[in-house]
Amino acid sequence: QVQLVESGGGLAQAGGSLRLSCAASGRPFSNSLMAWYRQAPGKQREMVASITSGGSTGYADSVKGRFTISRDNAKNAVYLQMNSLKPEDTAVYYCYINFPVTWGQGTQVTVSS
């Protein structure tokens, strides 16, 4: 089985930056789609960024131009660079792969105004 462990969350000021990391163990996932989701209290979970095995990326409109997803297959890892943070980015962020379907435990990101 695959285990995903996120790190890098924390508290940031509006306009600041954070970099989230997700490390996988258990099996290689170079052929899987990888993504970051987030969920704020009282809101539905949403995909904020995705990256295919070929390196194609996609972003939610709310984060375009501010967030960048990347992957390092040699390290079995995926990253989310978050710049120009806004208070509305506050949420628990989850790492995800589609095969096998696996979720990380989540990491809290809090952005103060």
Coordinates of N, CA and C in Angstrom, one line a residue:
Q1 N 0.8 -1.2 0.0 CA 0.0 0.0 0.0 C 0.9 1.2 0.0
V2 N 0.3 2.3 -0.5 CA 1.0 3.6 -0.6 C 0.6 4.5 0.7
Q3 N 1.6 5.2 1.2 CA 1.3 6.1 2.2 C 1.9 7.5 1.7
L4 N 1.0 8.5 1.9 CA 1.4 9.9 1.5 C 1.5 10.7 2.8
V5 N 2.6 11.4 2.9 CA 2.9 12.3 4.1 C 3.2 13.7 3.7
E6 N 2.3 14.6 4.1 CA 2.5 16.0 3.7 C 3.3 16.7 4.8
S7 N 4.0 17.8 4.4 CA 4.7 18.6 5.3 C 4.8 20.0 4.7
G8 N 5.1 21.0 5.5 CA 5.3 22.4 5.1 C 4.2 23.3 5.4
G9 N 3.1 22.8 5.9 CA 2.0 23.7 6.3 C 2.4 24.5 7.5
G10 N 1.6 25.5 7.8 CA 1.8 26.4 8.9 C 1.1 27.7 8.8
L11 N 1.6 28.7 9.4 CA 1.0 30.0 9.5 C 1.8 31.0 8.6
A12 N 1.1 31.7 7.8 CA 1.8 32.7 6.9 C 1.0 34.0 6.9
Q13 N 1.6 35.1 6.6 CA 1.0 36.4 6.5 C 0.4 36.5 5.1
A14 N -0.6 37.3 4.9 CA -1.1 37.6 3.6 C 0.0 38.2 2.7
G15 N 0.1 37.7 1.5 CA 1.2 38.0 0.6 C 2.4 37.2 0.8
G16 N 2.5 36.3 1.8 CA 3.6 35.5 2.0 C 3.6 34.2 1.2
S17 N 4.5 33.3 1.5 CA 4.7 32.1 0.7 C 4.9 30.9 1.6
L18 N 4.4 29.7 1.2 CA 4.7 28.4 1.8 C 4.9 27.4 0.7
R19 N 5.7 26.4 1.0 CA 5.9 25.3 0.1 C 5.5 24.0 0.8
L20 N 4.5 23.3 0.2 CA 4.1 22.0 0.7 C 4.8 20.9 0.0
S21 N 5.1 19.9 0.7 CA 5.8 18.7 0.2 C 4.9 17.5 0.5
C22 N 4.9 16.5 -0.4 CA 4.3 15.2 -0.2 C 5.2 14.1 -0.6
A23 N 5.5 13.3 0.4 CA 6.4 12.1 0.1 C 5.6 10.8 0.1
A24 N 5.9 10.0 -0.8 CA 5.1 8.7 -0.9 C 6.1 7.6 -0.6
S25 N 5.5 6.6 0.0 CA 6.2 5.3 0.3 C 5.3 4.2 0.0
G26 N 5.9 3.0 -0.3 CA 5.1 1.8 -0.5 C 5.2 1.3 -1.9
R27 N 5.2 2.2 -2.9 CA 5.3 1.8 -4.3 C 5.6 3.1 -5.1
P28 N 6.2 2.9 -6.3 CA 6.4 4.1 -7.1 C 5.0 4.5 -7.7
F29 N 4.9 5.8 -8.0 CA 3.7 6.3 -8.5 C 3.9 7.2 -9.7
S30 N 4.9 7.0 -10.5 CA 5.3 7.8 -11.6 C 4.3 7.8 -12.7
N31 N 3.4 6.8 -12.8 CA 2.4 6.7 -13.8 C 1.0 7.2 -13.3
S32 N 1.0 7.8 -12.1 CA -0.3 8.2 -11.6 C -0.4 9.7 -11.7
L33 N -1.7 10.2 -11.8 CA -2.0 11.6 -11.6 C -1.8 12.0 -10.1
M34 N -1.2 13.1 -9.9 CA -1.0 13.6 -8.5 C -1.6 14.9 -8.4
A35 N -2.2 15.2 -7.2 CA -2.9 16.5 -7.0 C -2.9 17.0 -5.6
W36 N -3.2 18.2 -5.4 CA -3.4 18.8 -4.1 C -4.8 19.3 -4.0
Y37 N -5.5 18.9 -3.0 CA -6.8 19.4 -2.6 C -6.8 20.2 -1.4
R38 N -7.8 21.0 -1.1 CA -7.9 21.7 0.1 C -9.4 21.7 0.6
Q39 N -9.6 21.8 1.9 CA -10.9 21.9 2.4 C -10.9 22.9 3.6
A40 N -11.7 23.9 3.5 CA -11.9 24.9 4.6 C -13.1 24.5 5.4
P41 N -13.1 24.9 6.7 CA -14.3 24.6 7.5 C -15.6 25.1 6.9
G42 N -16.6 24.2 6.8 CA -17.9 24.6 6.2 C -17.9 24.6 4.7
K43 N -16.8 24.2 4.0 CA -16.8 24.2 2.6 C -16.5 22.9 2.0
Q44 N -16.8 22.6 0.8 CA -16.5 21.4 0.1 C -15.0 21.3 -0.2
R45 N -14.5 20.0 -0.2 CA -13.1 19.8 -0.7 C -13.0 20.1 -2.1
E46 N -12.0 20.8 -2.5 CA -11.8 21.2 -3.9 C -10.3 20.9 -4.3
M47 N -10.2 20.5 -5.6 CA -8.9 20.4 -6.2 C -8.3 21.7 -6.5
V48 N -7.1 22.0 -6.1 CA -6.4 23.2 -6.4 C -5.4 23.1 -7.4
A49 N -4.7 21.9 -7.6 CA -3.7 21.8 -8.6 C -3.5 20.3 -8.9
S50 N -3.2 20.0 -10.1 CA -3.0 18.6 -10.5 C -1.8 18.5 -11.5
I51 N -1.2 17.3 -11.5 CA -0.1 17.1 -12.5 C -0.1 15.7 -13.0
T52 N -0.1 15.5 -14.3 CA -0.1 14.2 -14.8 C 1.2 13.5 -14.9
S53 N 1.3 12.2 -15.2 CA 2.5 11.5 -15.4 C 3.4 12.2 -16.4
G54 N 2.8 12.8 -17.4 CA 3.6 13.5 -18.4 C 4.0 14.9 -18.1
G55 N 3.6 15.4 -16.9 CA 4.0 16.7 -16.5 C 3.0 17.8 -16.8
S56 N 1.8 17.5 -17.4 CA 0.8 18.5 -17.6 C 0.2 18.9 -16.3
T57 N 0.0 20.2 -16.2 CA -0.6 20.8 -14.9 C -1.9 21.4 -15.1
G58 N -2.7 21.5 -14.1 CA -4.0 22.2 -14.1 C -4.2 22.8 -12.7
Y59 N -4.9 24.0 -12.7 CA -5.1 24.7 -11.5 C -6.5 25.3 -11.4
A60 N -7.0 25.3 -10.2 CA -8.2 26.1 -9.9 C -8.0 27.5 -10.3
D61 N -9.1 28.1 -10.8 CA -9.0 29.6 -11.2 C -8.5 30.4 -10.0
S62 N -8.9 30.0 -8.8 CA -8.6 30.9 -7.6 C -7.1 30.9 -7.3
V63 N -6.4 30.0 -7.8 CA -4.9 29.9 -7.5 C -4.0 30.1 -8.7
K64 N -4.6 30.2 -9.9 CA -3.8 30.4 -11.1 C -2.9 31.7 -10.9
G65 N -1.6 31.5 -11.3 CA -0.7 32.6 -11.2 C 0.0 32.7 -9.8
R66 N -0.5 32.0 -8.8 CA 0.0 32.1 -7.5 C 0.6 30.8 -7.0
F67 N 0.0 29.7 -7.4 CA 0.5 28.4 -6.9 C 1.1 27.6 -8.1
T68 N 2.1 26.8 -7.8 CA 2.8 26.0 -8.8 C 2.9 24.6 -8.2
I69 N 2.4 23.6 -9.0 CA 2.6 22.2 -8.6 C 3.8 21.6 -9.4
S70 N 4.5 20.7 -8.8 CA 5.6 20.0 -9.5 C 5.8 18.6 -8.9
R71 N 6.5 17.8 -9.6 CA 6.7 16.4 -9.1 C 8.1 16.0 -9.4
D72 N 8.6 15.1 -8.6 CA 9.9 14.6 -8.7 C 9.8 13.1 -8.6
N73 N 9.7 12.4 -9.8 CA 9.4 11.0 -9.7 C 10.6 10.2 -9.1
A74 N 11.8 10.7 -9.2 CA 12.9 10.0 -8.6 C 12.8 10.0 -7.1
K75 N 12.2 11.0 -6.6 CA 12.0 11.1 -5.1 C 10.7 10.6 -4.7
N76 N 9.8 10.3 -5.6 CA 8.4 9.9 -5.3 C 7.7 11.0 -4.5
A77 N 7.8 12.2 -5.0 CA 7.3 13.3 -4.3 C 6.6 14.3 -5.2
V78 N 5.7 15.1 -4.6 CA 5.0 16.2 -5.2 C 5.0 17.4 -4.3
Y79 N 5.0 18.6 -5.0 CA 5.2 19.8 -4.2 C 4.1 20.8 -4.6
L80 N 3.8 21.7 -3.8 CA 3.0 22.8 -4.1 C 3.6 24.1 -3.5
Q81 N 4.1 24.9 -4.4 CA 4.6 26.2 -4.1 C 3.5 27.2 -4.1
M82 N 3.3 27.9 -3.0 CA 2.2 28.8 -2.8 C 2.7 30.2 -2.5
N83 N 2.5 31.1 -3.5 CA 2.9 32.5 -3.3 C 1.7 33.4 -3.3
S84 N 2.0 34.6 -2.8 CA 1.0 35.7 -2.8 C -0.3 35.1 -2.0
L85 N 0.0 34.5 -0.9 CA -1.1 33.9 -0.1 C -2.2 34.9 0.3
K86 N -3.4 34.4 0.3 CA -4.5 35.2 0.7 C -5.2 34.5 1.9
P87 N -6.0 35.3 2.7 CA -6.7 34.6 3.8 C -7.6 33.5 3.4
E88 N -8.2 33.6 2.2 CA -9.1 32.6 1.7 C -8.4 31.3 1.3
D89 N -7.1 31.3 1.3 CA -6.3 30.1 1.1 C -6.3 29.2 2.3
T90 N -6.7 29.8 3.4 CA -6.7 29.0 4.7 C -7.5 27.7 4.6
A91 N -6.9 26.6 4.8 CA -7.6 25.3 4.7 C -6.7 24.2 5.1
V92 N -7.2 23.0 5.2 CA -6.4 21.8 5.3 C -6.1 21.3 3.9
Y93 N -4.8 21.2 3.6 CA -4.4 20.7 2.3 C -4.0 19.3 2.3
Y94 N -4.5 18.5 1.2 CA -4.3 17.1 1.1 C -3.6 16.7 -0.1
C95 N -2.6 15.9 0.0 CA -2.0 15.3 -1.2 C -2.8 14.1 -1.7
Y96 N -2.8 13.8 -3.0 CA -3.7 12.8 -3.6 C -3.0 12.2 -4.8
I97 N -3.1 10.8 -4.9 CA -2.8 10.2 -6.2 C -3.9 9.3 -6.6
N98 N -4.1 9.1 -7.9 CA -5.3 8.4 -8.4 C -5.1 6.9 -8.5
F99 N -3.9 6.4 -8.5 CA -3.7 5.0 -8.5 C -2.5 4.6 -7.8
P100 N -2.6 3.7 -6.7 CA -4.0 3.5 -6.2 C -4.5 4.7 -5.5
V101 N -5.8 4.9 -5.4 CA -6.4 6.1 -4.8 C -5.9 6.2 -3.4
T102 N -5.2 7.2 -3.1 CA -4.6 7.4 -1.8 C -4.6 8.9 -1.4
W103 N -5.0 9.2 -0.1 CA -5.0 10.5 0.4 C -3.9 10.7 1.5
G104 N -3.3 11.8 1.6 CA -2.5 12.1 2.7 C -3.3 12.5 3.9
Q105 N -2.6 12.7 5.0 CA -3.3 13.0 6.3 C -3.8 14.4 6.4
G106 N -3.3 15.3 5.5 CA -3.6 16.7 5.5 C -2.6 17.5 6.3
T107 N -2.4 18.7 5.9 CA -1.6 19.7 6.6 C -2.3 21.0 6.6
Q108 N -2.3 21.7 7.8 CA -3.1 22.9 7.9 C -2.3 24.1 7.4
V109 N -2.9 24.9 6.6 CA -2.4 26.2 6.1 C -3.3 27.3 6.6
T110 N -2.7 28.2 7.3 CA -3.5 29.4 7.9 C -2.8 30.6 7.4
V111 N -3.6 31.5 6.8 CA -3.1 32.8 6.3 C -3.8 33.9 7.0
S112 N -3.0 34.7 7.7 CA -3.6 35.8 8.4 C -3.7 37.1 7.6
S113 N -4.7 37.9 7.8 CA -4.8 39.1 7.1 C -4.2 40.3 7.7

